[in-house]
Amino acid sequence: MPGLGSGGSLDTGGVRWTPSRMIARLGKEINNPESICYWAQKNQIPVLSPALTDGSLGDMIFFHSYKRPGLVLDIVEDLRLINTQAIFACKTGMIILGGGLVKHHIANANLMRNGADFSVYVNTAQEFDGSDSGARPDEAVSWGKIRVDATPVKVYADASLVFPLLVAETFARRAGAFVGTEGTPEPGGTPEG
């Protein structure tokens, strides 16, 4: 695996690894323009993953820790990063695809700033089983994770089908404003305009 197997590169040089640093390193090592991680690291955008060890990457980290002991993955630094970004942001918005841990992590960061200004959930989960994934936006409002004056939306649909359509009809239509071809967007704008 790039980054993990290249001579113990993840546990040398006194680097304190966080999930976001590890993802950036993997994006760099992958060196594939079709990868979101590649573009995120290239543009110095942290990819925050509180569940990095869940799945095959976690298995690789586990095996790597036996081959080269000493690798420590500090999730607290990433937690401080997401919470601090939320606290000091002028406005925040959440687009939550799916649910579970990631939904909870992002919503909790917004709790630190008295709630997100905008929120869209896209998932197929129902609330009757008590899962975080199925919780409607009004539950997040009751906790202070979404502002009381916000107009949150939950779309009951498969995110892999619906999200590309949402992007095509919203952000993609205004992409020129973000890259400077249609002038400079006004700061503090709203999703509607």
GROMACS .gro file of N, CA and C in nm, residues 21-126:
model
  318
   21ARG      N    1  -0.374   1.377   0.796
   21ARG     CA    2  -0.238   1.374   0.740
   21ARG      C    3  -0.213   1.243   0.666
   22MET      N    4  -0.265   1.133   0.723
   22MET     CA    5  -0.247   1.004   0.657
   22MET      C    6  -0.320   1.002   0.523
   23ILE      N    7  -0.442   1.056   0.518
   23ILE     CA    8  -0.518   1.060   0.394
   23ILE      C    9  -0.447   1.148   0.292
   24ALA      N   10  -0.392   1.261   0.337
   24ALA     CA   11  -0.317   1.348   0.245
   24ALA      C   12  -0.195   1.275   0.190
   25ARG      N   13  -0.126   1.202   0.276
   25ARG     CA   14  -0.009   1.127   0.231
   25ARG      C   15  -0.048   1.020   0.130
   26LEU      N   16  -0.158   0.951   0.156
   26LEU     CA   17  -0.205   0.849   0.063
   26LEU      C   18  -0.247   0.913  -0.070
   27GLY      N   19  -0.311   1.029  -0.064
   27GLY     CA   20  -0.348   1.100  -0.186
   27GLY      C   21  -0.227   1.138  -0.268
   28LYS      N   22  -0.121   1.179  -0.199
   28LYS     CA   23   0.004   1.215  -0.268
   28LYS      C   24   0.069   1.091  -0.330
   29GLU      N   25   0.073   0.983  -0.253
   29GLU     CA   26   0.136   0.860  -0.300
   29GLU      C   27   0.056   0.796  -0.414
   30ILE      N   28  -0.076   0.805  -0.407
   30ILE     CA   29  -0.160   0.750  -0.513
   30ILE      C   30  -0.131   0.819  -0.645
   31ASN      N   31  -0.115   0.952  -0.638
   31ASN     CA   32  -0.080   1.033  -0.756
   31ASN      C   33  -0.170   1.002  -0.875
   32ASN      N   34  -0.301   1.004  -0.848
   32ASN     CA   35  -0.400   0.972  -0.952
   32ASN      C   36  -0.503   1.084  -0.957
   33PRO      N   37  -0.508   1.160  -1.068
   33PRO     CA   38  -0.602   1.271  -1.079
   33PRO      C   39  -0.750   1.230  -1.071
   34GLU      N   40  -0.780   1.102  -1.075
   34GLU     CA   41  -0.919   1.057  -1.060
   34GLU      C   42  -0.957   1.039  -0.913
   35SER      N   43  -0.862   1.061  -0.823
   35SER     CA   44  -0.885   1.040  -0.680
   35SER      C   45  -0.919   1.171  -0.610
   36ILE      N   46  -1.024   1.169  -0.529
   36ILE     CA   47  -1.060   1.285  -0.447
   36ILE      C   48  -0.947   1.316  -0.351
   37CYS      N   49  -0.885   1.213  -0.294
   37CYS     CA   50  -0.774   1.234  -0.200
   37CYS      C   51  -0.655   1.300  -0.267
   38TYR      N   52  -0.630   1.267  -0.392
   38TYR     CA   53  -0.522   1.331  -0.469
   38TYR      C   54  -0.546   1.481  -0.477
   39TRP      N   55  -0.667   1.521  -0.519
   39TRP     CA   56  -0.697   1.663  -0.536
   39TRP      C   57  -0.704   1.736  -0.403
   40ALA      N   58  -0.752   1.670  -0.299
   40ALA     CA   59  -0.758   1.733  -0.168
   40ALA      C   60  -0.618   1.766  -0.119
   41GLN      N   61  -0.525   1.671  -0.128
   41GLN     CA   62  -0.389   1.699  -0.081
   41GLN      C   63  -0.320   1.800  -0.169
   42LYS      N   64  -0.346   1.795  -0.298
   42LYS     CA   65  -0.284   1.889  -0.392
   42LYS      C   66  -0.327   2.033  -0.361
   43ASN      N   67  -0.450   2.050  -0.313
   43ASN     CA   68  -0.502   2.182  -0.280
   43ASN      C   69  -0.503   2.210  -0.130
   44GLN      N   70  -0.435   2.125  -0.054
   44GLN     CA   71  -0.421   2.139   0.091
   44GLN      C   72  -0.556   2.151   0.162
   45ILE      N   73  -0.649   2.066   0.121
   45ILE     CA   74  -0.780   2.059   0.185
   45ILE      C   75  -0.781   1.933   0.271
   46PRO      N   76  -0.794   1.947   0.402
   46PRO     CA   77  -0.792   1.827   0.486
   46PRO      C   78  -0.917   1.742   0.465
   47VAL      N   79  -0.896   1.611   0.455
   47VAL     CA   80  -1.006   1.515   0.452
   47VAL      C   81  -1.012   1.456   0.592
   48LEU      N   82  -1.117   1.488   0.664
   48LEU     CA   83  -1.129   1.446   0.803
   48LEU      C   84  -1.213   1.319   0.810
   49SER      N   85  -1.154   1.214   0.865
   49SER     CA   86  -1.222   1.085   0.873
   49SER      C   87  -1.208   1.029   1.014
   50PRO      N   88  -1.313   1.045   1.096
   50PRO     CA   89  -1.304   0.993   1.232
   50PRO      C   90  -1.304   0.841   1.238
   51ALA      N   91  -1.338   0.775   1.127
   51ALA     CA   92  -1.345   0.629   1.124
   51ALA      C   93  -1.244   0.571   1.027
   52LEU      N   94  -1.126   0.631   1.022
   52LEU     CA   95  -1.024   0.588   0.926
   52LEU      C   96  -0.987   0.441   0.942
   53THR      N   97  -0.992   0.391   1.064
   53THR     CA   98  -0.950   0.253   1.088
   53THR      C   99  -1.057   0.150   1.056
   54ASP      N  100  -1.176   0.194   1.018
   54ASP     CA  101  -1.284   0.103   0.983
   54ASP      C  102  -1.264   0.054   0.840
   55GLY      N  103  -1.252  -0.075   0.821
   55GLY     CA  104  -1.237  -0.131   0.686
   55GLY      C  105  -1.095  -0.172   0.654
   56SER      N  106  -1.068  -0.185   0.525
   56SER     CA  107  -0.940  -0.242   0.481
   56SER      C  108  -0.822  -0.152   0.514
   57LEU      N  109  -0.840  -0.021   0.515
   57LEU     CA  110  -0.729   0.067   0.553
   57LEU      C  111  -0.690   0.042   0.699
   58GLY      N  112  -0.789   0.023   0.783
   58GLY     CA  113  -0.761  -0.011   0.923
   58GLY      C  114  -0.686  -0.142   0.935
   59ASP      N  115  -0.723  -0.239   0.852
   59ASP     CA  116  -0.652  -0.367   0.852
   59ASP      C  117  -0.506  -0.346   0.814
   60MET      N  118  -0.482  -0.264   0.712
   60MET     CA  119  -0.344  -0.238   0.669
   60MET      C  120  -0.264  -0.167   0.777
   61ILE      N  121  -0.327  -0.073   0.846
   61ILE     CA  122  -0.260  -0.004   0.957
   61ILE      C  123  -0.228  -0.105   1.067
   62PHE      N  124  -0.321  -0.195   1.096
   62PHE     CA  125  -0.300  -0.299   1.197
   62PHE      C  126  -0.177  -0.383   1.163
   63PHE      N  127  -0.171  -0.435   1.039
   63PHE     CA  128  -0.057  -0.519   1.000
   63PHE      C  129   0.072  -0.438   0.997
   64HIS      N  130   0.066  -0.315   0.953
   64HIS     CA  131   0.184  -0.228   0.950
   64HIS      C  132   0.240  -0.208   1.091
   65SER      N  133   0.149  -0.200   1.190
   65SER     CA  134   0.194  -0.176   1.328
   65SER      C  135   0.276  -0.292   1.382
   66TYR      N  136   0.259  -0.413   1.328
   66TYR     CA  137   0.341  -0.526   1.370
   66TYR      C  138   0.475  -0.525   1.298
   67LYS      N  139   0.472  -0.487   1.171
   67LYS     CA  140   0.595  -0.484   1.093
   67LYS      C  141   0.685  -0.369   1.138
   68ARG      N  142   0.625  -0.256   1.165
   68ARG     CA  143   0.699  -0.138   1.208
   68ARG      C  144   0.626  -0.074   1.326
   69PRO      N  145   0.652  -0.123   1.447
   69PRO     CA  146   0.585  -0.068   1.565
   69PRO      C  147   0.619   0.081   1.583
   70GLY      N  148   0.530   0.152   1.646
   70GLY     CA  149   0.556   0.292   1.676
   70GLY      C  150   0.463   0.389   1.607
   71LEU      N  151   0.387   0.342   1.510
   71LEU     CA  152   0.293   0.430   1.442
   71LEU      C  153   0.179   0.465   1.538
   72VAL      N  154   0.158   0.594   1.559
   72VAL     CA  155   0.050   0.642   1.643
   72VAL      C  156  -0.037   0.733   1.558
   73LEU      N  157  -0.166   0.710   1.563
   73LEU     CA  158  -0.262   0.789   1.486
   73LEU      C  159  -0.343   0.873   1.585
   74ASP      N  160  -0.323   1.006   1.581
   74ASP     CA  161  -0.384   1.098   1.677
   74ASP      C  162  -0.514   1.155   1.622
   75ILE      N  163  -0.627   1.103   1.667
   75ILE     CA  164  -0.756   1.152   1.619
   75ILE      C  165  -0.795   1.284   1.688
   76VAL      N  166  -0.740   1.311   1.805
   76VAL     CA  167  -0.776   1.431   1.880
   76VAL      C  168  -0.737   1.558   1.804
   77GLU      N  169  -0.622   1.556   1.739
   77GLU     CA  170  -0.580   1.674   1.663
   77GLU      C  171  -0.679   1.705   1.550
   78ASP      N  172  -0.730   1.603   1.482
   78ASP     CA  173  -0.831   1.625   1.378
   78ASP      C  174  -0.964   1.671   1.439
   79LEU      N  175  -0.998   1.620   1.556
   79LEU     CA  176  -1.119   1.665   1.624
   79LEU      C  177  -1.109   1.814   1.657
   80ARG      N  178  -0.994   1.855   1.707
   80ARG     CA  179  -0.972   1.998   1.735
   80ARG      C  180  -0.979   2.080   1.607
   81LEU      N  181  -0.927   2.026   1.497
   81LEU     CA  182  -0.930   2.098   1.370
   81LEU      C  183  -1.073   2.122   1.322
   82ILE      N  184  -1.155   2.018   1.317
   82ILE     CA  185  -1.292   2.035   1.266
   82ILE      C  186  -1.374   2.125   1.359
   83ASN      N  187  -1.358   2.109   1.490
   83ASN     CA  188  -1.433   2.192   1.584
   83ASN      C  189  -1.389   2.338   1.576
   84THR      N  190  -1.260   2.362   1.566
   84THR     CA  191  -1.208   2.498   1.556
   84THR      C  192  -1.253   2.564   1.426
   85GLN      N  193  -1.249   2.488   1.316
   85GLN     CA  194  -1.296   2.544   1.189
   85GLN      C  195  -1.443   2.583   1.201
   86ALA      N  196  -1.523   2.502   1.264
   86ALA     CA  197  -1.665   2.533   1.281
   86ALA      C  198  -1.684   2.656   1.370
   87ILE      N  199  -1.613   2.661   1.480
   87ILE     CA  200  -1.628   2.772   1.575
   87ILE      C  201  -1.597   2.906   1.509
   88PHE      N  202  -1.492   2.913   1.430
   88PHE     CA  203  -1.447   3.041   1.374
   88PHE      C  204  -1.501   3.070   1.234
   89ALA      N  205  -1.585   2.983   1.180
   89ALA     CA  206  -1.643   3.007   1.048
   89ALA      C  207  -1.752   3.114   1.057
   90CYS      N  208  -1.759   3.197   0.954
   90CYS     CA  209  -1.868   3.297   0.948
   90CYS      C  210  -2.002   3.227   0.934
   91LYS      N  211  -2.008   3.128   0.848
   91LYS     CA  212  -2.128   3.047   0.828
   91LYS      C  213  -2.082   2.904   0.799
   92THR      N  214  -2.165   2.809   0.837
   92THR     CA  215  -2.134   2.670   0.802
   92THR      C  216  -2.257   2.605   0.741
   93GLY      N  217  -2.230   2.507   0.658
   93GLY     CA  218  -2.335   2.427   0.599
   93GLY      C  219  -2.294   2.281   0.603
   94MET      N  220  -2.391   2.195   0.613
   94MET     CA  221  -2.364   2.051   0.615
   94MET      C  222  -2.439   1.987   0.500
   95ILE      N  223  -2.366   1.913   0.419
   95ILE     CA  224  -2.429   1.823   0.322
   95ILE      C  225  -2.389   1.684   0.368
   96ILE      N  226  -2.483   1.613   0.424
   96ILE     CA  227  -2.455   1.483   0.484
   96ILE      C  228  -2.510   1.374   0.392
   97LEU      N  229  -2.420   1.295   0.336
   97LEU     CA  230  -2.457   1.184   0.249
   97LEU      C  231  -2.447   1.056   0.332
   98GLY      N  232  -2.558   0.991   0.354
   98GLY     CA  233  -2.558   0.874   0.442
   98GLY      C  234  -2.578   0.920   0.585
   99GLY      N  235  -2.513   0.855   0.677
   99GLY     CA  236  -2.532   0.893   0.816
   99GLY      C  237  -2.429   0.829   0.905
  100GLY      N  238  -2.467   0.800   1.026
  100GLY     CA  239  -2.380   0.734   1.121
  100GLY      C  240  -2.273   0.824   1.178
  101LEU      N  241  -2.155   0.769   1.195
  101LEU     CA  242  -2.045   0.838   1.262
  101LEU      C  243  -2.009   0.970   1.196
  102VAL      N  244  -1.999   0.971   1.066
  102VAL     CA  245  -1.958   1.093   0.996
  102VAL      C  246  -2.063   1.203   1.014
  103LYS      N  247  -2.189   1.168   1.003
  103LYS     CA  248  -2.297   1.265   1.024
  103LYS      C  249  -2.287   1.323   1.165
  104HIS      N  250  -2.271   1.237   1.262
  104HIS     CA  251  -2.263   1.279   1.401
  104HIS      C  252  -2.140   1.368   1.424
  105HIS      N  253  -2.028   1.333   1.366
  105HIS     CA  254  -1.902   1.406   1.381
  105HIS      C  255  -1.916   1.550   1.328
  106ILE      N  256  -1.972   1.564   1.210
  106ILE     CA  257  -1.988   1.696   1.148
  106ILE      C  258  -2.091   1.779   1.225
  107ALA      N  259  -2.201   1.716   1.262
  107ALA     CA  260  -2.304   1.788   1.337
  107ALA      C  261  -2.252   1.832   1.474
  108ASN      N  262  -2.174   1.748   1.540
  108ASN     CA  263  -2.117   1.787   1.669
  108ASN      C  264  -2.023   1.905   1.657
  109ALA      N  265  -1.946   1.911   1.548
  109ALA     CA  266  -1.858   2.027   1.527
  109ALA      C  267  -1.942   2.154   1.518
  110ASN      N  268  -2.057   2.145   1.454
  110ASN     CA  269  -2.145   2.261   1.442
  110ASN      C  270  -2.213   2.295   1.574
  111LEU      N  271  -2.229   2.199   1.662
  111LEU     CA  272  -2.280   2.225   1.796
  111LEU      C  273  -2.188   2.324   1.868
  112MET      N  274  -2.059   2.316   1.843
  112MET     CA  275  -1.961   2.404   1.907
  112MET      C  276  -1.979   2.551   1.868
  113ARG      N  277  -2.054   2.576   1.762
  113ARG     CA  278  -2.076   2.714   1.716
  113ARG      C  279  -2.224   2.751   1.721
  114ASN      N  280  -2.302   2.677   1.798
  114ASN     CA  281  -2.446   2.700   1.810
  114ASN      C  282  -2.523   2.666   1.684
  115GLY      N  283  -2.474   2.572   1.606
  115GLY     CA  284  -2.550   2.518   1.495
  115GLY      C  285  -2.507   2.562   1.358
  116ALA      N  286  -2.530   2.473   1.262
  116ALA     CA  287  -2.501   2.502   1.121
  116ALA      C  288  -2.607   2.596   1.066
  117ASP      N  289  -2.566   2.680   0.972
  117ASP     CA  290  -2.659   2.773   0.909
  117ASP      C  291  -2.744   2.705   0.802
  118PHE      N  292  -2.687   2.604   0.739
  118PHE     CA  293  -2.755   2.533   0.630
  118PHE      C  294  -2.732   2.384   0.649
  119SER      N  295  -2.829   2.303   0.610
  119SER     CA  296  -2.813   2.159   0.629
  119SER      C  297  -2.900   2.082   0.530
  120VAL      N  298  -2.837   1.984   0.465
  120VAL     CA  299  -2.907   1.892   0.376
  120VAL      C  300  -2.862   1.751   0.410
  121TYR      N  301  -2.956   1.665   0.445
  121TYR     CA  302  -2.928   1.524   0.468
  121TYR      C  303  -2.980   1.448   0.347
  122VAL      N  304  -2.901   1.354   0.297
  122VAL     CA  305  -2.946   1.266   0.190
  122VAL      C  306  -2.917   1.123   0.235
  123ASN      N  307  -3.023   1.049   0.267
  123ASN     CA  308  -3.007   0.908   0.304
  123ASN      C  309  -3.142   0.838   0.298
  124THR      N  310  -3.138   0.709   0.315
  124THR     CA  311  -3.261   0.630   0.311
  124THR      C  312  -3.304   0.583   0.450
  125ALA      N  313  -3.234   0.627   0.553
  125ALA     CA  314  -3.261   0.579   0.689
  125ALA      C  315  -3.390   0.640   0.745
  126GLN      N  316  -3.461   0.559   0.821
  126GLN     CA  317  -3.585   0.603   0.887
  126GLN      C  318  -3.556   0.625   1.035
   0.00000   0.00000   0.00000
